[in-house]
């Protein structure tokens, strides 16, 4: 592994691919945070699929596979698809998700038709255009990475510059409008930045998987923090790490494509975050639930002993575990709970396998009854 | 001092969604320094009316004047509390940050809130009894606390005219009382408050004036004059069984002033 990372510094191709992957991860994670928070994850998917006809058209017009014209073409059809979705949603009864699916498949279909046409009619020059489907990171050259970094840098700079305005747009656009901010314009700008984040990653990851770069690091980052700034920074970091890891792992393994490997790395980060993140993580929540129910079971048994003691007017009168089982309907774990309570010195077992409250246990049960507003029918004389 | 101009004048306001008018030809005046409630059934256009006044919705026709000026010119004098349900409370931010948004208009483009602004936001949270929750993630606040945060955000706007969309919705009785006292405090500072309200029982107690709305303006004016059973029936289409606490249904407007004194006592 160490050897692999030392190759990062020496191997030109690997370094170029890793830098490109890191760039698309940082930009995709940062801007993807906003897409995720605004419920636009699928818009990213539609934009990236809709970029395919743009790439083909740009090649048809310019006859070149230079990164900038192809990205411009991709961005152009991506934006047209977005406008189509907004237009259809606003003017017809077609709901937003249907409009998304419609735009995604229609634009992608046109893209495939154009690609097939180019393959049959444009000769050798078009070779490699179809790699935009699933990405071909190995073909990245330094010039590509520079273009990616410059465009991505501008997008991130704009995000930082209008931080407060974009936050307002994402959290409460109506309030923003009442303050006089041109919310629609801000929406257009932020969506355009999202388009930039998508098109710079297409050559590496491909139109089919690109939405994962937008969604996965952001969704993972949301698990770890409740602050927007931390979330954006974390998403960018996750994106960068996954990008570099994906590049290195696929570089070290024969026939392992880079784009899908990057996406797999991001998926791993998401799964780990969903499980392990404090507060929001599943394991954390399960553990908390388990701890709460255990505590409540203990309190219940303690309180039952207290009630029994109150009935008989003496705190230290012993009772069989079976009696306590019967009080908590269906519970058969009373013996286990009693043993745990005994460890805490709250109950004690007599020689004939019966249980009674200790003085501390009585104290604790009184405190609990007080806290939960429970009062047994009779009072107990202190033994 | 209250302005000579009314706080709000609405003329011939019509708003339509997909050919269907949501608000039809509304004429309405709110005198400065009053506490006005807007009541009406679901779909009556209460929220749309506020949004059309605030430039969030574009009206099909009509004119809105705030202290005699256009909304754009008078924007700095207006505060807004949207419906609590209109935002995603799982958004990664804390209470203080939400309150700071009330200052974004004054800050203008690009400038970020600094220490001074944070102090103001803290003071506003203090006013609504939320000083201890400044750092709390907003999803961890109860409904009533979220409502208070929204009110604090409007307070830092230091407006003369406040529009509030159901500011007392979903809060418990104690909080409702506290928030209402806050509205009264605003009124004592010569502010004008216009609030959408859903509880007909408390209208005479909470508000000076009322607008009864159901797409059209059914009636508007001082509560004792227009908050009558007849007007309510016209607003709610006769389906309302309106009973005031401890009292017989409103019979006519003649006994209204007496009743108001009782409820204030």
PDB file of C-alpha atoms in Angstrom, chain A residues 43-293:
ATOM      1  CA  UNK A  43     -31.430  16.661 -10.608  1.00  0.00           C
ATOM      2  CA  UNK A  44     -27.703  15.921 -10.590  1.00  0.00           C
ATOM      3  CA  UNK A  45     -28.425  12.556 -12.173  1.00  0.00           C
ATOM      4  CA  UNK A  46     -30.614  14.131 -14.865  1.00  0.00           C
ATOM      5  CA  UNK A  47     -27.991  16.792 -15.634  1.00  0.00           C
ATOM      6  CA  UNK A  48     -25.178  14.270 -15.989  1.00  0.00           C
ATOM      7  CA  UNK A  49     -27.181  11.977 -18.277  1.00  0.00           C
ATOM      8  CA  UNK A  50     -28.352  14.965 -20.302  1.00  0.00           C
ATOM      9  CA  UNK A  51     -24.717  15.950 -20.825  1.00  0.00           C
ATOM     10  CA  UNK A  52     -24.147  13.069 -23.236  1.00  0.00           C
ATOM     11  CA  UNK A  53     -25.855  14.592 -26.307  1.00  0.00           C
ATOM     12  CA  UNK A  54     -24.003  17.841 -25.554  1.00  0.00           C
ATOM     13  CA  UNK A  55     -20.668  16.051 -25.697  1.00  0.00           C
ATOM     14  CA  UNK A  56     -21.574  14.421 -29.014  1.00  0.00           C
ATOM     15  CA  UNK A  57     -22.875  17.694 -30.469  1.00  0.00           C
ATOM     16  CA  UNK A  58     -19.778  19.593 -29.357  1.00  0.00           C
ATOM     17  CA  UNK A  59     -17.620  17.040 -31.180  1.00  0.00           C
ATOM     18  CA  UNK A  60     -19.889  17.181 -34.231  1.00  0.00           C
ATOM     19  CA  UNK A  61     -19.506  20.968 -34.397  1.00  0.00           C
ATOM     20  CA  UNK A  62     -15.838  21.411 -33.471  1.00  0.00           C
ATOM     21  CA  UNK A  63     -14.442  18.051 -34.577  1.00  0.00           C
ATOM     22  CA  UNK A  64     -12.170  18.201 -31.542  1.00  0.00           C
ATOM     23  CA  UNK A  65     -11.993  16.218 -28.318  1.00  0.00           C
ATOM     24  CA  UNK A  66     -10.348  19.034 -26.358  1.00  0.00           C
ATOM     25  CA  UNK A  67     -11.783  19.179 -22.826  1.00  0.00           C
ATOM     26  CA  UNK A  68     -13.177  22.701 -22.881  1.00  0.00           C
ATOM     27  CA  UNK A  69     -15.480  22.424 -25.936  1.00  0.00           C
ATOM     28  CA  UNK A  70     -16.766  19.044 -24.771  1.00  0.00           C
ATOM     29  CA  UNK A  71     -17.448  20.412 -21.268  1.00  0.00           C
ATOM     30  CA  UNK A  72     -19.212  23.438 -22.746  1.00  0.00           C
ATOM     31  CA  UNK A  73     -21.394  21.156 -24.849  1.00  0.00           C
ATOM     32  CA  UNK A  74     -22.121  18.965 -21.824  1.00  0.00           C
ATOM     33  CA  UNK A  75     -23.002  21.993 -19.716  1.00  0.00           C
ATOM     34  CA  UNK A  76     -25.241  23.409 -22.458  1.00  0.00           C
ATOM     35  CA  UNK A  77     -27.472  20.354 -22.767  1.00  0.00           C
ATOM     36  CA  UNK A  78     -27.342  19.857 -18.997  1.00  0.00           C
ATOM     37  CA  UNK A  79     -28.761  23.342 -18.522  1.00  0.00           C
ATOM     38  CA  UNK A  80     -31.340  22.834 -21.292  1.00  0.00           C
ATOM     39  CA  UNK A  81     -32.490  19.668 -19.502  1.00  0.00           C
ATOM     40  CA  UNK A  82     -32.766  21.566 -16.203  1.00  0.00           C
ATOM     41  CA  UNK A  83     -34.831  24.313 -17.857  1.00  0.00           C
ATOM     42  CA  UNK A  84     -36.989  21.623 -19.471  1.00  0.00           C
ATOM     43  CA  UNK A  85     -37.635  20.042 -16.064  1.00  0.00           C
ATOM     44  CA  UNK A  86     -38.480  23.370 -14.424  1.00  0.00           C
ATOM     45  CA  UNK A  87     -40.659  24.379 -17.373  1.00  0.00           C
ATOM     46  CA  UNK A  88     -42.609  21.117 -17.463  1.00  0.00           C
ATOM     47  CA  UNK A  89     -43.123  21.193 -13.678  1.00  0.00           C
ATOM     48  CA  UNK A  90     -44.345  24.790 -13.688  1.00  0.00           C
ATOM     49  CA  UNK A  91     -46.604  24.717 -16.725  1.00  0.00           C
ATOM     50  CA  UNK A  92     -48.074  21.218 -16.808  1.00  0.00           C
ATOM     51  CA  UNK A  93     -49.552  18.794 -14.312  1.00  0.00           C
ATOM     52  CA  UNK A  94     -46.565  16.457 -14.697  1.00  0.00           C
ATOM     53  CA  UNK A  95     -44.968  16.156 -11.242  1.00  0.00           C
ATOM     54  CA  UNK A  96     -41.308  17.011 -10.597  1.00  0.00           C
ATOM     55  CA  UNK A  97     -40.019  13.429 -10.347  1.00  0.00           C
ATOM     56  CA  UNK A  98     -41.729  12.416 -13.594  1.00  0.00           C
ATOM     57  CA  UNK A  99     -40.289  15.449 -15.365  1.00  0.00           C
ATOM     58  CA  UNK A 100     -36.838  14.434 -14.066  1.00  0.00           C
ATOM     59  CA  UNK A 101     -37.175  10.880 -15.322  1.00  0.00           C
ATOM     60  CA  UNK A 102     -38.509  12.142 -18.642  1.00  0.00           C
ATOM     61  CA  UNK A 103     -35.618  14.557 -19.187  1.00  0.00           C
ATOM     62  CA  UNK A 104     -33.022  12.041 -18.040  1.00  0.00           C
ATOM     63  CA  UNK A 105     -34.108   9.250 -20.388  1.00  0.00           C
ATOM     64  CA  UNK A 106     -34.980  11.477 -23.351  1.00  0.00           C
ATOM     65  CA  UNK A 107     -31.685  13.388 -23.329  1.00  0.00           C
ATOM     66  CA  UNK A 108     -29.668  10.244 -22.636  1.00  0.00           C
ATOM     67  CA  UNK A 109     -31.453   8.495 -25.504  1.00  0.00           C
ATOM     68  CA  UNK A 110     -30.597  11.318 -27.900  1.00  0.00           C
ATOM     69  CA  UNK A 111     -27.012  11.102 -26.668  1.00  0.00           C
ATOM     70  CA  UNK A 112     -26.813   7.377 -27.456  1.00  0.00           C
ATOM     71  CA  UNK A 113     -28.307   7.924 -30.930  1.00  0.00           C
ATOM     72  CA  UNK A 114     -25.742  10.647 -31.651  1.00  0.00           C
ATOM     73  CA  UNK A 115     -22.881   8.478 -30.378  1.00  0.00           C
ATOM     74  CA  UNK A 116     -23.940   5.600 -32.644  1.00  0.00           C
ATOM     75  CA  UNK A 117     -24.213   7.982 -35.586  1.00  0.00           C
ATOM     76  CA  UNK A 118     -20.733   9.348 -34.906  1.00  0.00           C
ATOM     77  CA  UNK A 119     -19.258   5.861 -34.642  1.00  0.00           C
ATOM     78  CA  UNK A 120     -20.550   5.004 -38.107  1.00  0.00           C
ATOM     79  CA  UNK A 121     -19.888   8.304 -39.851  1.00  0.00           C
ATOM     80  CA  UNK A 122     -17.119  10.257 -38.148  1.00  0.00           C
ATOM     81  CA  UNK A 123     -14.278   7.841 -38.712  1.00  0.00           C
ATOM     82  CA  UNK A 124     -11.390   7.324 -36.350  1.00  0.00           C
ATOM     83  CA  UNK A 125     -11.435  10.821 -34.846  1.00  0.00           C
ATOM     84  CA  UNK A 126     -14.473  10.028 -32.715  1.00  0.00           C
ATOM     85  CA  UNK A 127     -12.831   7.002 -31.083  1.00  0.00           C
ATOM     86  CA  UNK A 128     -13.054   7.286 -27.326  1.00  0.00           C
ATOM     87  CA  UNK A 129     -16.145   9.477 -27.184  1.00  0.00           C
ATOM     88  CA  UNK A 130     -18.148   6.498 -25.919  1.00  0.00           C
ATOM     89  CA  UNK A 131     -15.833   6.364 -22.901  1.00  0.00           C
ATOM     90  CA  UNK A 132     -17.884   9.268 -21.545  1.00  0.00           C
ATOM     91  CA  UNK A 133     -20.549   6.690 -20.713  1.00  0.00           C
ATOM     92  CA  UNK A 134     -18.569   5.112 -17.871  1.00  0.00           C
ATOM     93  CA  UNK A 135     -15.552   7.402 -17.822  1.00  0.00           C
ATOM     94  CA  UNK A 136     -11.970   6.689 -18.743  1.00  0.00           C
ATOM     95  CA  UNK A 137      -9.697   8.188 -16.159  1.00  0.00           C
ATOM     96  CA  UNK A 138      -6.543   6.707 -17.646  1.00  0.00           C
ATOM     97  CA  UNK A 139      -6.965   9.004 -20.641  1.00  0.00           C
ATOM     98  CA  UNK A 140      -6.675  12.105 -18.442  1.00  0.00           C
ATOM     99  CA  UNK A 141      -3.719  14.320 -19.317  1.00  0.00           C
ATOM    100  CA  UNK A 142      -2.304  17.268 -17.439  1.00  0.00           C
ATOM    101  CA  UNK A 143      -4.191  19.745 -19.593  1.00  0.00           C
ATOM    102  CA  UNK A 144      -7.523  18.083 -18.678  1.00  0.00           C
ATOM    103  CA  UNK A 145      -6.734  18.313 -14.975  1.00  0.00           C
ATOM    104  CA  UNK A 146      -5.798  21.986 -15.273  1.00  0.00           C
ATOM    105  CA  UNK A 147      -9.119  22.767 -16.975  1.00  0.00           C
ATOM    106  CA  UNK A 148     -10.978  20.791 -14.291  1.00  0.00           C
ATOM    107  CA  UNK A 149      -9.141  22.571 -11.489  1.00  0.00           C
ATOM    108  CA  UNK A 150      -9.688  26.053 -12.919  1.00  0.00           C
ATOM    109  CA  UNK A 151     -13.430  25.545 -13.540  1.00  0.00           C
ATOM    110  CA  UNK A 152     -13.916  23.752 -10.220  1.00  0.00           C
ATOM    111  CA  UNK A 153     -11.936  26.431  -8.397  1.00  0.00           C
ATOM    112  CA  UNK A 154     -14.147  29.156  -9.843  1.00  0.00           C
ATOM    113  CA  UNK A 155     -17.265  27.237  -8.799  1.00  0.00           C
ATOM    114  CA  UNK A 156     -15.996  26.746  -5.244  1.00  0.00           C
ATOM    115  CA  UNK A 157     -14.923  30.386  -5.020  1.00  0.00           C
ATOM    116  CA  UNK A 158     -18.426  31.487  -6.006  1.00  0.00           C
ATOM    117  CA  UNK A 159     -19.852  29.121  -3.394  1.00  0.00           C
ATOM    118  CA  UNK A 160     -17.704  30.708  -0.679  1.00  0.00           C
ATOM    119  CA  UNK A 161     -18.342  34.254  -1.866  1.00  0.00           C
ATOM    120  CA  UNK A 162     -22.135  33.912  -1.782  1.00  0.00           C
ATOM    121  CA  UNK A 163     -22.143  31.575   1.213  1.00  0.00           C
ATOM    122  CA  UNK A 164     -24.743  33.502   3.173  1.00  0.00           C
ATOM    123  CA  UNK A 165     -27.014  34.016   0.164  1.00  0.00           C
ATOM    124  CA  UNK A 166     -26.902  30.353  -0.869  1.00  0.00           C
ATOM    125  CA  UNK A 167     -27.603  29.265   2.704  1.00  0.00           C
ATOM    126  CA  UNK A 168     -30.685  31.491   2.719  1.00  0.00           C
ATOM    127  CA  UNK A 169     -31.730  30.047  -0.642  1.00  0.00           C
ATOM    128  CA  UNK A 170     -31.355  26.499   0.639  1.00  0.00           C
ATOM    129  CA  UNK A 171     -32.997  26.973   4.032  1.00  0.00           C
ATOM    130  CA  UNK A 172     -35.768  29.516   3.565  1.00  0.00           C
ATOM    131  CA  UNK A 173     -36.148  30.961   0.039  1.00  0.00           C
ATOM    132  CA  UNK A 174     -39.467  32.701   0.830  1.00  0.00           C
ATOM    133  CA  UNK A 175     -37.882  34.604   3.689  1.00  0.00           C
ATOM    134  CA  UNK A 176     -34.981  35.444   1.371  1.00  0.00           C
ATOM    135  CA  UNK A 177     -37.428  36.889  -1.148  1.00  0.00           C
ATOM    136  CA  UNK A 178     -39.074  38.995   1.549  1.00  0.00           C
ATOM    137  CA  UNK A 179     -35.615  40.430   2.328  1.00  0.00           C
ATOM    138  CA  UNK A 180     -35.262  41.421  -1.307  1.00  0.00           C
ATOM    139  CA  UNK A 181     -32.688  38.878  -2.470  1.00  0.00           C
ATOM    140  CA  UNK A 182     -33.209  37.769  -6.095  1.00  0.00           C
ATOM    141  CA  UNK A 183     -33.876  34.183  -5.099  1.00  0.00           C
ATOM    142  CA  UNK A 184     -34.602  32.954  -8.615  1.00  0.00           C
ATOM    143  CA  UNK A 185     -31.292  34.376  -9.839  1.00  0.00           C
ATOM    144  CA  UNK A 186     -29.447  32.770  -6.932  1.00  0.00           C
ATOM    145  CA  UNK A 187     -31.167  29.487  -7.739  1.00  0.00           C
ATOM    146  CA  UNK A 188     -30.007  29.718 -11.359  1.00  0.00           C
ATOM    147  CA  UNK A 189     -26.432  30.525 -10.300  1.00  0.00           C
ATOM    148  CA  UNK A 190     -26.252  27.690  -7.756  1.00  0.00           C
ATOM    149  CA  UNK A 191     -27.709  25.207 -10.253  1.00  0.00           C
ATOM    150  CA  UNK A 192     -25.163  26.375 -12.835  1.00  0.00           C
ATOM    151  CA  UNK A 193     -22.385  25.757 -10.314  1.00  0.00           C
ATOM    152  CA  UNK A 194     -23.792  22.253  -9.854  1.00  0.00           C
ATOM    153  CA  UNK A 195     -23.660  21.788 -13.630  1.00  0.00           C
ATOM    154  CA  UNK A 196     -19.984  22.842 -13.555  1.00  0.00           C
ATOM    155  CA  UNK A 197     -19.258  20.339 -10.782  1.00  0.00           C
ATOM    156  CA  UNK A 198     -20.870  17.622 -12.883  1.00  0.00           C
ATOM    157  CA  UNK A 199     -19.285  18.331 -16.271  1.00  0.00           C
ATOM    158  CA  UNK A 200     -15.738  18.481 -14.933  1.00  0.00           C
ATOM    159  CA  UNK A 201     -16.114  14.912 -13.650  1.00  0.00           C
ATOM    160  CA  UNK A 202     -17.677  13.338 -16.735  1.00  0.00           C
ATOM    161  CA  UNK A 203     -14.462  12.300 -18.445  1.00  0.00           C
ATOM    162  CA  UNK A 204     -13.270  10.516 -15.311  1.00  0.00           C
ATOM    163  CA  UNK A 205     -16.432   8.976 -13.901  1.00  0.00           C
ATOM    164  CA  UNK A 206     -18.831   9.032 -16.865  1.00  0.00           C
ATOM    165  CA  UNK A 207     -22.386  10.302 -17.255  1.00  0.00           C
ATOM    166  CA  UNK A 208     -23.994   7.191 -15.760  1.00  0.00           C
ATOM    167  CA  UNK A 209     -22.220   7.224 -12.403  1.00  0.00           C
ATOM    168  CA  UNK A 210     -21.500  10.937 -11.998  1.00  0.00           C
ATOM    169  CA  UNK A 211     -24.496  11.592  -9.747  1.00  0.00           C
ATOM    170  CA  UNK A 212     -22.867   9.394  -7.080  1.00  0.00           C
ATOM    171  CA  UNK A 213     -20.040  11.941  -6.839  1.00  0.00           C
ATOM    172  CA  UNK A 214     -22.635  14.650  -6.185  1.00  0.00           C
ATOM    173  CA  UNK A 215     -24.736  12.693  -3.700  1.00  0.00           C
ATOM    174  CA  UNK A 216     -22.512  10.211  -1.847  1.00  0.00           C
ATOM    175  CA  UNK A 217     -19.868  12.426  -0.164  1.00  0.00           C
ATOM    176  CA  UNK A 218     -22.546  14.952   0.839  1.00  0.00           C
ATOM    177  CA  UNK A 219     -24.891  12.305   2.239  1.00  0.00           C
ATOM    178  CA  UNK A 220     -22.005  10.788   4.197  1.00  0.00           C
ATOM    179  CA  UNK A 221     -20.879  14.188   5.514  1.00  0.00           C
ATOM    180  CA  UNK A 222     -24.392  15.062   6.715  1.00  0.00           C
ATOM    181  CA  UNK A 223     -24.194  12.094   9.101  1.00  0.00           C
ATOM    182  CA  UNK A 224     -21.241  13.511  11.015  1.00  0.00           C
ATOM    183  CA  UNK A 225     -22.199  17.128  11.598  1.00  0.00           C
ATOM    184  CA  UNK A 226     -25.004  19.598  12.209  1.00  0.00           C
ATOM    185  CA  UNK A 227     -23.158  22.575  10.764  1.00  0.00           C
ATOM    186  CA  UNK A 228     -23.376  23.525   7.113  1.00  0.00           C
ATOM    187  CA  UNK A 229     -19.762  24.741   6.870  1.00  0.00           C
ATOM    188  CA  UNK A 230     -18.430  21.528   8.399  1.00  0.00           C
ATOM    189  CA  UNK A 231     -20.677  19.473   6.146  1.00  0.00           C
ATOM    190  CA  UNK A 232     -19.398  21.136   2.968  1.00  0.00           C
ATOM    191  CA  UNK A 233     -15.765  20.843   4.083  1.00  0.00           C
ATOM    192  CA  UNK A 234     -16.244  17.215   5.102  1.00  0.00           C
ATOM    193  CA  UNK A 235     -18.039  16.322   1.858  1.00  0.00           C
ATOM    194  CA  UNK A 236     -15.163  17.846  -0.125  1.00  0.00           C
ATOM    195  CA  UNK A 237     -12.684  15.862   1.971  1.00  0.00           C
ATOM    196  CA  UNK A 238     -14.607  12.600   1.530  1.00  0.00           C
ATOM    197  CA  UNK A 239     -14.810  13.313  -2.195  1.00  0.00           C
ATOM    198  CA  UNK A 240     -11.083  13.956  -2.461  1.00  0.00           C
ATOM    199  CA  UNK A 241     -10.108  10.900  -0.407  1.00  0.00           C
ATOM    200  CA  UNK A 242     -12.437   8.610  -2.351  1.00  0.00           C
ATOM    201  CA  UNK A 243     -11.160  10.048  -5.618  1.00  0.00           C
ATOM    202  CA  UNK A 244      -7.518   9.451  -4.772  1.00  0.00           C
ATOM    203  CA  UNK A 245      -8.192   6.017  -3.232  1.00  0.00           C
ATOM    204  CA  UNK A 246     -10.220   4.981  -6.253  1.00  0.00           C
ATOM    205  CA  UNK A 247      -7.462   6.123  -8.609  1.00  0.00           C
ATOM    206  CA  UNK A 248      -4.738   4.337  -6.631  1.00  0.00           C
ATOM    207  CA  UNK A 249      -6.665   1.085  -6.181  1.00  0.00           C
ATOM    208  CA  UNK A 250      -7.701   0.861  -9.826  1.00  0.00           C
ATOM    209  CA  UNK A 251      -4.182   1.821 -10.885  1.00  0.00           C
ATOM    210  CA  UNK A 252      -2.775  -1.083  -8.918  1.00  0.00           C
ATOM    211  CA  UNK A 253      -5.254  -3.656 -10.175  1.00  0.00           C
ATOM    212  CA  UNK A 254      -5.499  -4.895 -13.725  1.00  0.00           C
ATOM    213  CA  UNK A 255      -8.797  -4.269 -15.521  1.00  0.00           C
ATOM    214  CA  UNK A 256     -10.346  -2.310 -12.666  1.00  0.00           C
ATOM    215  CA  UNK A 257     -11.963   0.824 -14.161  1.00  0.00           C
ATOM    216  CA  UNK A 258     -11.216   4.044 -12.264  1.00  0.00           C
ATOM    217  CA  UNK A 259     -14.627   5.759 -12.331  1.00  0.00           C
ATOM    218  CA  UNK A 260     -16.608   2.869 -10.859  1.00  0.00           C
ATOM    219  CA  UNK A 261     -13.834   2.269  -8.304  1.00  0.00           C
ATOM    220  CA  UNK A 262     -14.063   5.890  -7.150  1.00  0.00           C
ATOM    221  CA  UNK A 263     -17.826   5.495  -6.831  1.00  0.00           C
ATOM    222  CA  UNK A 264     -17.351   2.274  -4.846  1.00  0.00           C
ATOM    223  CA  UNK A 265     -14.988   4.084  -2.474  1.00  0.00           C
ATOM    224  CA  UNK A 266     -17.611   6.770  -1.986  1.00  0.00           C
ATOM    225  CA  UNK A 267     -20.225   4.099  -1.352  1.00  0.00           C
ATOM    226  CA  UNK A 268     -18.010   2.625   1.347  1.00  0.00           C
ATOM    227  CA  UNK A 269     -17.708   6.019   3.023  1.00  0.00           C
ATOM    228  CA  UNK A 270     -21.505   6.339   2.945  1.00  0.00           C
ATOM    229  CA  UNK A 271     -22.067   2.911   4.508  1.00  0.00           C
ATOM    230  CA  UNK A 272     -19.491   3.531   7.235  1.00  0.00           C
ATOM    231  CA  UNK A 273     -21.046   6.939   7.948  1.00  0.00           C
ATOM    232  CA  UNK A 274     -24.602   5.587   8.061  1.00  0.00           C
ATOM    233  CA  UNK A 275     -23.519   2.971  10.580  1.00  0.00           C
ATOM    234  CA  UNK A 276     -20.931   4.685  12.730  1.00  0.00           C
ATOM    235  CA  UNK A 277     -21.564   8.426  12.817  1.00  0.00           C
ATOM    236  CA  UNK A 278     -22.354   9.668  16.338  1.00  0.00           C
ATOM    237  CA  UNK A 279     -25.982  10.679  16.972  1.00  0.00           C
ATOM    238  CA  UNK A 280     -27.241   9.938  13.463  1.00  0.00           C
ATOM    239  CA  UNK A 281     -25.437   6.634  12.912  1.00  0.00           C
ATOM    240  CA  UNK A 282     -27.496   3.450  13.073  1.00  0.00           C
ATOM    241  CA  UNK A 283     -25.186   1.579  15.463  1.00  0.00           C
ATOM    242  CA  UNK A 284     -25.153   4.567  17.756  1.00  0.00           C
ATOM    243  CA  UNK A 285     -28.959   4.732  17.730  1.00  0.00           C
ATOM    244  CA  UNK A 286     -29.351   1.007  18.320  1.00  0.00           C
ATOM    245  CA  UNK A 287     -26.924   1.155  21.245  1.00  0.00           C
ATOM    246  CA  UNK A 288     -28.806   4.078  22.768  1.00  0.00           C
ATOM    247  CA  UNK A 289     -32.133   2.311  22.355  1.00  0.00           C
ATOM    248  CA  UNK A 290     -30.760  -0.851  23.923  1.00  0.00           C
ATOM    249  CA  UNK A 291     -29.326   1.088  26.850  1.00  0.00           C
ATOM    250  CA  UNK A 292     -32.591   2.947  27.440  1.00  0.00           C
ATOM    251  CA  UNK A 293     -34.719  -0.190  27.362  1.00  0.00           C
TER     252      UNK A 293
END
